[in-house]
Coordinates of C-alpha atoms in Angstrom, one line a residue:
X1 CA -114.5 103.2 -64.7
X2 CA -117.1 103.5 -67.4
X3 CA -118.7 101.1 -69.9
X4 CA -117.0 101.5 -73.3
X5 CA -115.7 99.5 -76.3
X6 CA -112.4 97.6 -75.9
X7 CA -110.6 94.9 -77.8
X8 CA -111.1 91.3 -76.8
X9 CA -108.5 88.6 -77.7
X10 CA -109.4 84.9 -78.1
X11 CA -106.1 83.3 -77.2
X12 CA -107.5 79.9 -78.3
X13 CA -107.5 81.2 -81.9
X14 CA -104.5 83.4 -81.8
X15 CA -101.5 82.0 -83.7
X16 CA -99.0 84.7 -82.5
X17 CA -98.4 86.2 -86.0
X18 CA -98.0 89.7 -84.5
X19 CA -100.0 91.6 -87.2
X20 CA -102.4 93.0 -84.6
X21 CA -99.4 94.3 -82.5
X22 CA -97.9 96.0 -85.6
X23 CA -101.3 97.5 -86.5
X24 CA -102.0 99.0 -83.1
X25 CA -100.8 102.6 -83.2
X26 CA -101.2 102.9 -79.4
X27 CA -99.0 99.9 -78.6
X28 CA -101.8 98.3 -76.6
X29 CA -101.1 94.8 -77.9
X30 CA -97.9 92.8 -77.6
X31 CA -97.0 89.2 -78.4
X32 CA -96.2 87.5 -75.1
X33 CA -95.3 83.8 -75.0
X34 CA -96.5 83.4 -78.5
X35 CA -100.0 85.0 -77.9
X36 CA -101.4 88.5 -78.4
X37 CA -102.0 90.2 -75.1
X38 CA -103.7 93.5 -74.2
X39 CA -101.0 95.1 -72.1
X40 CA -103.2 97.9 -70.7
X41 CA -106.9 98.8 -71.0
X42 CA -105.9 102.5 -70.9
X43 CA -103.9 102.2 -74.1
X44 CA -106.8 100.7 -76.1
X45 CA -109.1 103.2 -77.8
X46 CA -111.6 100.5 -78.7
X47 CA -111.8 101.5 -82.4
X48 CA -110.6 98.1 -83.5
X49 CA -108.0 99.1 -86.2
X50 CA -106.2 95.9 -85.4
X51 CA -109.2 93.6 -86.1
X52 CA -108.9 93.6 -89.9
X53 CA -105.2 92.5 -89.7
X54 CA -105.9 89.3 -87.8
X55 CA -105.8 86.3 -90.2
X56 CA -107.6 83.9 -87.7
X57 CA -110.4 86.2 -86.4
X58 CA -109.1 86.1 -82.9
X59 CA -110.0 89.8 -82.2
X60 CA -113.4 91.3 -81.5
X61 CA -114.8 94.4 -79.8
X62 CA -116.8 94.1 -76.7
X63 CA -118.5 96.6 -74.4
X64 CA -117.6 96.3 -70.7
X65 CA -116.6 98.3 -67.6
X66 CA -113.0 99.3 -68.1
X67 CA -110.7 102.2 -67.3
X68 CA -111.0 105.2 -69.6
X69 CA -108.7 105.5 -72.6
X70 CA -105.8 107.7 -71.6
X71 CA -104.1 109.4 -74.6
X72 CA -101.4 111.0 -72.4
X73 CA -100.5 107.6 -71.0
X74 CA -100.4 106.2 -74.5
X75 CA -97.9 108.9 -75.6
X76 CA -95.7 108.2 -72.6
X77 CA -95.9 104.5 -73.3
X78 CA -95.0 105.0 -77.0
X79 CA -92.1 107.4 -76.1
X80 CA -90.7 104.6 -74.0
X81 CA -90.6 102.3 -76.9
X82 CA -87.4 102.2 -78.9
X83 CA -89.3 100.9 -81.9
X84 CA -92.9 100.2 -82.8
X85 CA -94.4 97.1 -81.2
X86 CA -93.0 94.0 -82.9
X87 CA -93.6 90.3 -82.4
X88 CA -91.0 88.5 -80.3
X89 CA -88.5 86.6 -82.4
X90 CA -89.4 83.3 -80.7
X91 CA -93.2 83.5 -81.2
X92 CA -95.0 80.5 -82.6
X93 CA -96.0 81.4 -86.2
X94 CA -95.5 79.0 -89.0
X95 CA -95.2 81.8 -91.4
X96 CA -92.0 83.2 -89.8
X97 CA -90.5 80.0 -88.2
X98 CA -87.2 79.1 -89.9
X99 CA -87.1 75.4 -90.7
X100 CA -85.5 73.0 -93.1
X101 CA -88.1 71.3 -95.3
X102 CA -86.1 68.4 -96.7
X103 CA -83.1 66.5 -95.6
X104 CA -82.5 65.1 -99.1
X105 CA -83.6 67.6 -101.7
X106 CA -84.9 66.0 -104.9
X107 CA -82.4 65.6 -107.7
X108 CA -82.6 68.4 -110.3
X109 CA -84.0 67.6 -113.7
X110 CA -81.5 67.3 -116.6
X111 CA -80.9 70.8 -118.0
X112 CA -81.0 69.1 -121.4
X113 CA -84.8 68.7 -121.1
X114 CA -86.1 71.8 -119.3
X115 CA -89.7 72.2 -118.5
X116 CA -91.4 74.7 -120.8
X117 CA -92.6 77.9 -119.2
X118 CA -96.4 78.4 -119.3
X119 CA -96.3 82.1 -118.5
X120 CA -98.7 83.9 -120.8
X121 CA -98.5 87.5 -119.6
X122 CA -96.2 90.3 -118.3
X123 CA -96.0 92.0 -115.9
X124 CA -97.2 89.6 -113.2
X125 CA -96.9 91.7 -110.1
X126 CA -100.4 92.9 -109.2
X127 CA -99.0 96.3 -108.3
X128 CA -97.8 96.7 -111.9
X129 CA -100.6 95.1 -113.9
X130 CA -102.8 97.8 -115.6
X131 CA -106.5 96.9 -115.3
X132 CA -106.9 97.7 -119.0
X133 CA -104.2 95.1 -120.0
X134 CA -105.6 93.3 -123.1
X135 CA -104.7 89.8 -121.7
X136 CA -107.1 90.3 -118.8
X137 CA -110.3 90.4 -120.8
X138 CA -111.9 86.9 -120.8
X139 CA -109.1 85.6 -118.7
X140 CA -109.0 82.6 -116.4
X141 CA -107.3 84.7 -113.7
X142 CA -104.8 83.2 -111.2
X143 CA -104.2 85.2 -108.1
X144 CA -101.0 83.7 -106.5
X145 CA -99.0 84.4 -103.3
X146 CA -95.5 85.0 -104.6
X147 CA -94.0 82.1 -102.5
X148 CA -96.2 79.5 -104.1
X149 CA -94.3 79.0 -107.4
X150 CA -91.1 78.3 -105.3
X151 CA -92.8 75.6 -103.2
X152 CA -94.6 73.9 -106.1
X153 CA -92.4 72.0 -108.5
X154 CA -95.3 71.5 -110.9
X155 CA -96.8 75.0 -110.6
X156 CA -96.5 75.8 -114.3
X157 CA -98.0 72.5 -115.6
X158 CA -100.7 72.2 -112.9
X159 CA -102.0 75.7 -112.5
X160 CA -100.4 78.2 -114.9
X161 CA -101.2 76.6 -118.2
X162 CA -103.8 78.6 -120.1
X163 CA -104.2 81.1 -117.2
X164 CA -103.3 84.7 -116.7
X165 CA -101.4 85.2 -113.5
X166 CA -101.0 88.1 -111.0
X167 CA -98.9 87.7 -107.9
X168 CA -98.5 89.5 -104.5
X169 CA -97.6 89.1 -100.9
X170 CA -100.5 89.7 -98.4
X171 CA -98.1 90.0 -95.5
X172 CA -95.7 92.5 -96.9
X173 CA -97.8 94.5 -99.3
X174 CA -100.7 96.9 -99.0
X175 CA -103.8 94.7 -98.9
X176 CA -106.2 97.6 -99.4
X177 CA -104.4 98.6 -102.5
X178 CA -104.5 95.0 -103.8
X179 CA -108.2 94.8 -103.1
X180 CA -108.9 98.1 -105.0
X181 CA -106.7 97.1 -107.9
X182 CA -108.3 93.6 -108.2
X183 CA -111.7 95.2 -108.0
X184 CA -110.8 97.5 -110.9
X185 CA -109.6 94.5 -112.9
X186 CA -112.9 92.7 -112.3
X187 CA -115.0 95.7 -113.2
X188 CA -113.1 96.5 -116.4
X189 CA -112.8 93.0 -117.8
X190 CA -115.0 90.0 -118.3
X191 CA -113.1 87.5 -116.1
X192 CA -114.0 84.0 -117.0
X193 CA -112.8 82.4 -113.7
X194 CA -110.7 83.3 -110.6
X195 CA -108.4 80.9 -108.7
X196 CA -106.5 82.0 -105.6
X197 CA -103.4 80.1 -104.5
X198 CA -101.8 80.8 -101.2
X199 CA -99.4 79.0 -98.8
X200 CA -100.6 77.3 -95.6
X201 CA -99.0 79.9 -93.3
X202 CA -101.7 82.0 -91.6
X203 CA -100.7 85.4 -92.9
X204 CA -100.8 84.1 -96.5
X205 CA -104.6 83.5 -96.2
X206 CA -104.9 87.3 -96.5
X207 CA -105.0 86.7 -100.2
X208 CA -108.3 85.0 -99.9
X209 CA -109.7 88.1 -98.0
X210 CA -108.3 90.4 -100.7
X211 CA -110.1 88.4 -103.4
X212 CA -113.3 88.4 -101.4
X213 CA -113.2 92.1 -100.7
X214 CA -112.4 92.9 -104.3
X215 CA -115.4 90.9 -105.6
X216 CA -117.7 92.6 -103.1
X217 CA -116.3 96.0 -104.1
X218 CA -116.8 95.2 -107.7
X219 CA -120.5 94.2 -107.0
X220 CA -120.0 91.2 -109.4
X221 CA -121.3 87.7 -108.7
X222 CA -118.2 85.6 -108.9
X223 CA -117.2 82.5 -107.0
X224 CA -113.6 81.5 -106.9
X225 CA -111.5 78.4 -106.1
X226 CA -109.3 78.9 -103.1
X227 CA -106.3 76.6 -103.0
X228 CA -104.0 76.1 -100.0
X229 CA -100.5 74.9 -100.7
X230 CA -98.2 73.2 -98.1
X231 CA -94.6 74.2 -97.5
X232 CA -93.6 71.0 -99.2
X233 CA -95.5 72.2 -102.4
X234 CA -98.6 69.9 -102.1
X235 CA -102.2 70.9 -102.4
X236 CA -103.7 70.7 -98.9
X237 CA -107.2 71.9 -99.6
X238 CA -109.4 73.3 -102.4
X239 CA -112.7 75.0 -101.7
X240 CA -115.1 77.2 -103.5
X241 CA -115.6 80.7 -102.0
X242 CA -118.8 82.6 -102.9
X243 CA -118.5 86.1 -101.4

């Protein structure tokens, strides 16, 4: 054994989302009984590629006496896997847990008096929005997780009115691409304000990290409102983030 860097998992923080397991190319982490576990010290290279994927900061690197990293053992281990490490289907993660939100859904509004759309720009997908789009200059920019408008019945009237919106999913899409794209938007336009809306599920908070990273990358001084929405469509928390 020799002293080297290795991953450390704080199970008290871990919510079992499985993102670290998916990010570990060596298959050193698995979700067991709803928590991330290091299955073998010899599989962990200690480089910490998994750390940036954890939405609750449960992963750190520590230096201690452990077995050497064994690349041959890793290859044998991966060859024995039928598919890349995936979270168990029964892990405890609010973001993936199937549940019915209402026993008695609210009655739909009369189609004779529909609510007016407050959408001011197109496209809305962050992947598709060109940083030079004229509607971005001087905008009150709304960065929204794409599930939010489905949860919030009053999304248009409460948040979208008078704002320019871009949407994305921090769980399914490339976060680094989003951060780079948003940084370009911030550099090329005089953004008046930024508001980030995301769901309460842990993985969705990645949108906050995307905004923070983009602002730092752009080297601008910009604080933003970070709004958390419940699965029932209510505002749980609003805080000001100053990267």
